[in-house]
XYZ file of C-alpha atoms in Angstrom:
370
model
C -7.059 4.925 15.924
C -9.971 2.535 15.273
C -9.989 0.651 12.005
C -12.600 1.844 9.516
C -15.335 -0.758 9.068
C -17.216 0.960 6.245
C -16.213 3.513 3.602
C -19.123 5.608 2.314
C -18.730 6.908 -1.238
C -20.066 9.865 -3.150
C -20.439 8.873 -6.824
C -20.252 11.761 -9.306
C -16.699 13.106 -9.669
C -15.595 10.817 -6.808
C -16.114 7.203 -7.828
C -16.359 8.097 -11.508
C -15.216 10.919 -13.749
C -18.360 12.925 -14.488
C -22.027 13.392 -13.602
C -24.509 10.716 -14.673
C -27.572 12.974 -14.759
C -25.854 15.441 -17.092
C -25.863 12.792 -19.796
C -22.314 11.650 -19.214
C -21.336 8.001 -19.358
C -18.527 8.497 -16.857
C -15.874 5.871 -16.417
C -14.943 4.872 -12.865
C -11.560 6.137 -11.758
C -9.017 3.311 -11.865
C -7.668 4.210 -8.433
C -11.184 4.213 -6.991
C -11.962 0.727 -8.301
C -8.653 -0.603 -7.002
C -9.402 0.861 -3.579
C -12.903 -0.610 -3.622
C -11.634 -4.106 -4.304
C -8.609 -3.905 -1.986
C -10.664 -2.794 1.010
C -13.359 -5.345 0.213
C -10.746 -8.119 0.455
C -9.793 -6.774 3.885
C -13.369 -7.052 5.126
C -14.094 -3.311 4.997
C -17.619 -2.635 3.763
C -18.616 -0.050 1.176
C -21.737 2.088 0.944
C -23.037 4.937 -1.214
C -24.279 8.357 -0.050
C -24.751 10.401 -3.196
C -27.020 12.951 -4.821
C -28.894 11.984 -7.949
C -31.582 9.736 -9.359
C -31.385 6.308 -7.677
C -32.325 4.267 -10.740
C -29.872 6.013 -13.031
C -26.972 5.838 -10.583
C -27.616 2.257 -9.570
C -27.879 1.210 -13.220
C -24.497 2.835 -13.885
C -22.963 0.981 -10.934
C -24.366 -2.286 -12.265
C -23.152 -1.533 -15.797
C -19.583 -1.347 -14.516
C -19.939 -4.447 -12.309
C -19.630 -2.472 -9.075
C -23.125 -2.704 -7.582
C -22.433 -5.916 -5.673
C -19.546 -4.271 -3.780
C -21.885 -1.946 -1.854
C -23.678 -3.124 1.277
C -25.928 -0.064 1.554
C -26.982 2.514 -1.031
C -28.503 5.938 -0.253
C -29.033 8.043 -3.387
C -31.371 11.030 -3.443
C -31.550 14.764 -2.842
C -31.407 15.008 0.946
C -28.451 15.908 3.142
C -25.396 13.688 2.975
C -25.247 13.467 6.765
C -28.785 12.062 6.811
C -27.754 9.456 4.241
C -24.652 8.508 6.240
C -26.700 8.267 9.421
C -29.117 5.852 7.731
C -26.179 3.765 6.524
C -24.740 3.635 10.053
C -28.118 2.442 11.336
C -28.632 -0.078 8.525
C -25.235 -1.693 8.980
C -25.298 -1.537 12.777
C -22.044 0.409 13.045
C -20.839 3.200 15.295
C -20.166 6.531 13.520
C -16.481 6.377 14.471
C -16.196 3.127 12.487
C -17.295 4.889 9.292
C -15.407 7.030 6.774
C -16.793 9.266 4.021
C -15.195 10.318 0.727
C -16.529 13.156 -1.446
C -15.080 15.587 -3.969
C -17.139 18.497 -2.572
C -15.640 20.245 0.499
C -19.075 21.587 1.485
C -20.506 18.060 1.625
C -17.546 16.833 3.675
C -17.911 19.754 6.072
C -21.635 19.089 6.500
C -21.058 15.424 7.352
C -18.189 16.263 9.723
C -20.287 18.879 11.536
C -23.323 16.637 12.037
C -21.440 13.355 12.564
C -18.073 14.323 14.111
C -17.072 10.683 14.581
C -17.105 10.028 10.832
C -13.713 10.499 9.179
C -13.891 12.484 5.924
C -11.527 12.325 2.948
C -11.134 14.192 -0.321
C -11.796 12.374 -3.599
C -8.188 12.863 -4.680
C -7.099 10.822 -1.612
C -8.958 7.678 -2.692
C -5.918 5.940 -4.177
C -3.885 6.286 -0.974
C -6.555 5.096 1.455
C -5.458 1.401 1.433
C -2.020 2.517 2.657
C -3.393 4.388 5.660
C -3.358 2.612 9.057
C -7.067 3.188 9.691
C -7.839 1.097 6.584
C -5.384 -1.668 7.508
C -6.826 -4.206 9.979
C -4.314 -5.964 12.211
C -5.567 -9.333 10.925
C -7.591 -10.228 7.844
C -9.460 -13.440 8.602
C -11.325 -15.659 6.163
C -14.493 -14.430 7.823
C -13.489 -10.804 7.225
C -13.113 -11.554 3.522
C -16.694 -12.831 3.552
C -18.096 -9.871 5.512
C -19.842 -8.265 2.553
C -21.561 -11.547 1.729
C -22.610 -11.974 5.369
C -24.258 -8.554 5.263
C -25.940 -9.451 1.980
C -27.444 -12.552 3.569
C -28.543 -10.421 6.513
C -30.493 -8.133 4.169
C -32.427 -11.182 2.930
C -33.200 -12.119 6.531
C -34.396 -8.608 7.304
C -36.721 -8.576 4.315
C -38.049 -12.008 5.256
C -38.774 -10.807 8.793
C -40.560 -7.705 7.495
C -42.744 -9.863 5.243
C -43.386 -12.551 7.863
C -46.978 -12.775 9.052
C -46.680 -13.873 12.641
C -45.014 -13.073 15.950
C -41.310 -12.494 16.422
C -41.041 -15.791 18.273
C -42.658 -17.608 15.377
C -40.257 -15.971 12.936
C -37.243 -16.994 15.023
C -38.555 -20.550 15.185
C -38.864 -20.555 11.388
C -35.164 -19.736 10.938
C -33.879 -23.181 11.992
C -31.083 -21.549 13.996
C -28.137 -23.802 14.848
C -25.246 -22.780 17.093
C -22.004 -24.758 16.963
C -19.711 -24.514 19.989
C -16.206 -25.950 19.910
C -12.751 -25.525 21.382
C -10.843 -22.818 19.545
C -8.200 -23.945 17.069
C -5.282 -21.946 15.679
C -7.466 -20.970 12.723
C -10.057 -19.462 15.097
C -7.726 -17.225 17.073
C -7.586 -14.231 14.728
C -11.389 -14.046 14.634
C -11.525 -14.509 18.426
C -9.119 -11.580 18.839
C -11.214 -9.514 16.429
C -14.347 -10.207 18.480
C -12.692 -8.979 21.700
C -11.707 -5.745 19.957
C -15.007 -5.125 18.163
C -17.617 -6.251 20.733
C -18.505 -3.943 23.624
C -22.220 -4.164 24.394
C -22.489 -7.960 24.649
C -19.247 -8.460 26.591
C -19.031 -9.475 30.264
C -15.609 -8.074 31.153
C -14.289 -6.077 28.195
C -11.063 -8.083 28.044
C -9.060 -7.551 24.860
C -6.977 -10.639 24.165
C -4.221 -10.605 21.577
C -3.127 -13.610 19.538
C -0.306 -14.552 21.920
C -2.637 -14.511 24.936
C -5.354 -16.469 23.144
C -2.871 -19.050 21.912
C -1.527 -19.518 25.443
C -5.000 -19.835 26.971
C -6.218 -22.253 24.292
C -3.238 -24.539 24.950
C -3.331 -24.350 28.762
C -4.874 -27.386 30.518
C -6.408 -25.145 33.196
C -8.216 -22.919 30.674
C -10.807 -23.424 27.980
C -11.390 -21.187 24.958
C -14.638 -21.842 23.108
C -15.875 -20.239 19.896
C -19.478 -20.243 18.714
C -20.776 -20.097 15.159
C -24.349 -19.548 14.032
C -26.292 -20.370 10.887
C -29.917 -20.520 9.780
C -31.881 -21.386 6.669
C -30.503 -18.303 4.906
C -26.845 -19.144 5.561
C -24.045 -18.513 8.024
C -23.637 -15.614 10.453
C -19.987 -16.639 10.875
C -18.223 -16.919 14.233
C -20.320 -14.836 16.605
C -19.314 -15.827 20.132
C -16.371 -16.423 22.446
C -16.138 -17.880 25.955
C -12.899 -18.041 27.948
C -12.926 -19.976 31.231
C -10.384 -20.832 33.910
C -10.747 -24.331 35.407
C -9.631 -24.306 39.054
C -10.494 -27.852 40.063
C -13.706 -26.893 41.855
C -14.937 -23.977 39.721
C -15.248 -23.086 36.078
C -14.594 -19.336 36.151
C -15.923 -17.478 33.129
C -13.330 -14.784 32.451
C -14.963 -13.508 29.275
C -18.220 -14.157 27.447
C -19.200 -12.171 24.395
C -21.408 -12.394 21.361
C -21.441 -10.188 18.290
C -23.948 -7.351 18.390
C -25.045 -8.479 14.908
C -26.978 -11.328 16.537
C -28.509 -9.396 19.445
C -32.044 -9.997 18.163
C -31.423 -13.763 17.974
C -30.937 -14.153 21.732
C -27.814 -16.256 21.343
C -25.879 -14.635 24.184
C -28.184 -16.312 26.676
C -27.964 -19.556 24.709
C -24.158 -19.564 24.737
C -24.106 -18.779 28.464
C -26.585 -21.583 29.129
C -24.311 -23.986 27.269
C -21.201 -22.870 29.196
C -23.039 -23.257 32.523
C -24.238 -26.768 31.791
C -20.840 -27.708 30.356
C -19.284 -26.773 33.709
C -21.919 -28.666 35.690
C -21.425 -31.815 33.582
C -17.705 -31.586 34.402
C -18.505 -31.424 38.133
C -17.567 -27.744 38.480
C -19.395 -24.772 39.977
C -20.172 -22.087 37.375
C -18.545 -18.775 38.358
C -18.371 -15.599 36.271
C -16.468 -12.350 36.458
C -18.242 -9.183 35.382
C -16.835 -5.693 34.803
C -19.457 -3.000 34.409
C -19.172 -0.535 31.504
C -21.589 2.120 30.245
C -22.944 -0.267 27.584
C -22.760 -3.873 28.799
C -25.481 -4.073 31.469
C -27.334 -6.457 29.167
C -24.760 -9.112 30.043
C -25.272 -8.681 33.790
C -29.008 -9.178 33.296
C -28.283 -12.265 31.186
C -26.066 -13.689 33.960
C -28.749 -13.081 36.575
C -31.453 -14.779 34.490
C -29.107 -17.772 34.156
C -29.031 -18.195 37.949
C -25.844 -16.287 38.850
C -25.766 -14.390 42.145
C -23.224 -11.741 43.164
C -20.781 -13.110 45.746
C -18.121 -10.373 45.588
C -18.233 -6.720 44.556
C -15.370 -4.249 44.238
C -16.470 -1.016 42.570
C -17.447 -1.838 38.999
C -16.092 -5.398 39.291
C -18.145 -8.367 40.434
C -17.797 -12.095 40.902
C -20.975 -14.122 40.467
C -21.677 -17.819 41.015
C -24.478 -20.232 40.180
C -25.468 -23.115 42.440
C -25.383 -26.272 40.275
C -28.264 -27.714 42.345
C -30.440 -24.616 42.025
C -30.190 -23.607 38.387
C -33.390 -22.082 36.966
C -35.892 -24.501 35.507
C -35.667 -24.549 31.747
C -37.869 -24.782 28.687
C -37.231 -25.449 24.996
C -36.004 -22.603 22.860
C -35.528 -21.853 19.180
C -31.763 -22.487 18.858
C -30.318 -25.953 18.373
C -26.829 -26.308 19.872
C -24.222 -28.724 18.520
C -21.078 -28.861 20.649
C -18.249 -30.957 22.002
C -18.422 -31.928 25.653
C -15.540 -31.712 28.179
C -14.961 -35.443 27.665
C -14.292 -34.823 23.980
C -17.552 -36.257 22.696
C -19.968 -34.451 20.431
C -23.277 -33.445 21.909
C -26.407 -32.172 20.219
C -29.377 -30.596 21.916
C -31.911 -27.801 21.920
C -30.984 -24.614 23.729
C -33.177 -23.934 26.716
C -34.041 -20.697 28.472
C -34.637 -19.878 32.114
C -38.260 -19.982 33.301
C -39.643 -16.552 33.985
C -38.098 -15.061 30.823
C -39.984 -14.412 27.631
C -37.223 -16.042 25.621
C -33.491 -15.378 25.479
C -33.795 -12.767 22.737
C -36.166 -10.735 24.928
C -33.783 -10.902 27.911
C -31.042 -9.338 25.826
C -33.186 -6.822 23.978
C -34.986 -5.537 27.080
C -31.693 -5.084 28.917
C -30.122 -3.213 26.001
C -32.780 -0.542 25.912
């Protein structure tokens, strides 16, 4: 069973004991508040899908110091399933990563019928939710504990982009995006494992690596495990990328490359791949990549091809691709600055560059994902 990534709450008679619009000043249920805060510490987001007047309900949330715990709020008089669908879209989640709690069986039935992937719970089950396996992530990383804040920063970015008067490329250039790429340490492994489990669309092979496997690969002299972080003028996106390579002596074989779907519009998958390719070439190795086709990851095959990789082996949905170090695509400056360690252990700073013939790395990824 997949771990729930967001719990969507009804308010009246679910989060608090009464109905705000009927003149009540309802107190939040103690068990509900404890569940809110416990799940928040585990990196599980919260949202609201409730009937009522938005101003009145939001003011009541703020009065009790709960407003900041919710990453999306949908309050009005439409269908609950419509509200949940908007929340799913706003937060960039799959319906099967979302749960819904409501005191009204009719509302739960309506959401379950329209969005069968959403798990629904009664209001009197709220206190027991933290003890259920679907609300208990295998690992709780420092980044998971900051997830709500990361989404809050993302809302500021979204508003800034909506208000920006200029092209998308100009907006991206204004962000001062910086990617850091480094060898994974013990502290990075839980997040790296989480990325392999959570990321499907921007993933070259779909490998799911547990902590033991990642620890072994990170320590092995014939392998390299890299993690990528991203930040801009608004703040950090957290750790958003992972690259696992096998070093054979003549080739650097990319076993897994992935980037979080949260940064799809930033084009950083192509940037990370570009860095891995040039890292291999500087070490005197031929860049090779494995690719396993899935229904959702064709974007990564397109990204590999734009980076100069050609298919040299094909077995069903599995491919091996290689790039000729002497015939890599000509490059041009991009909008992401990359700060990374080199194979010789030195730090290196540069500007990410994109293959000629593309309209920018973000467009490569977005066009392929359509």
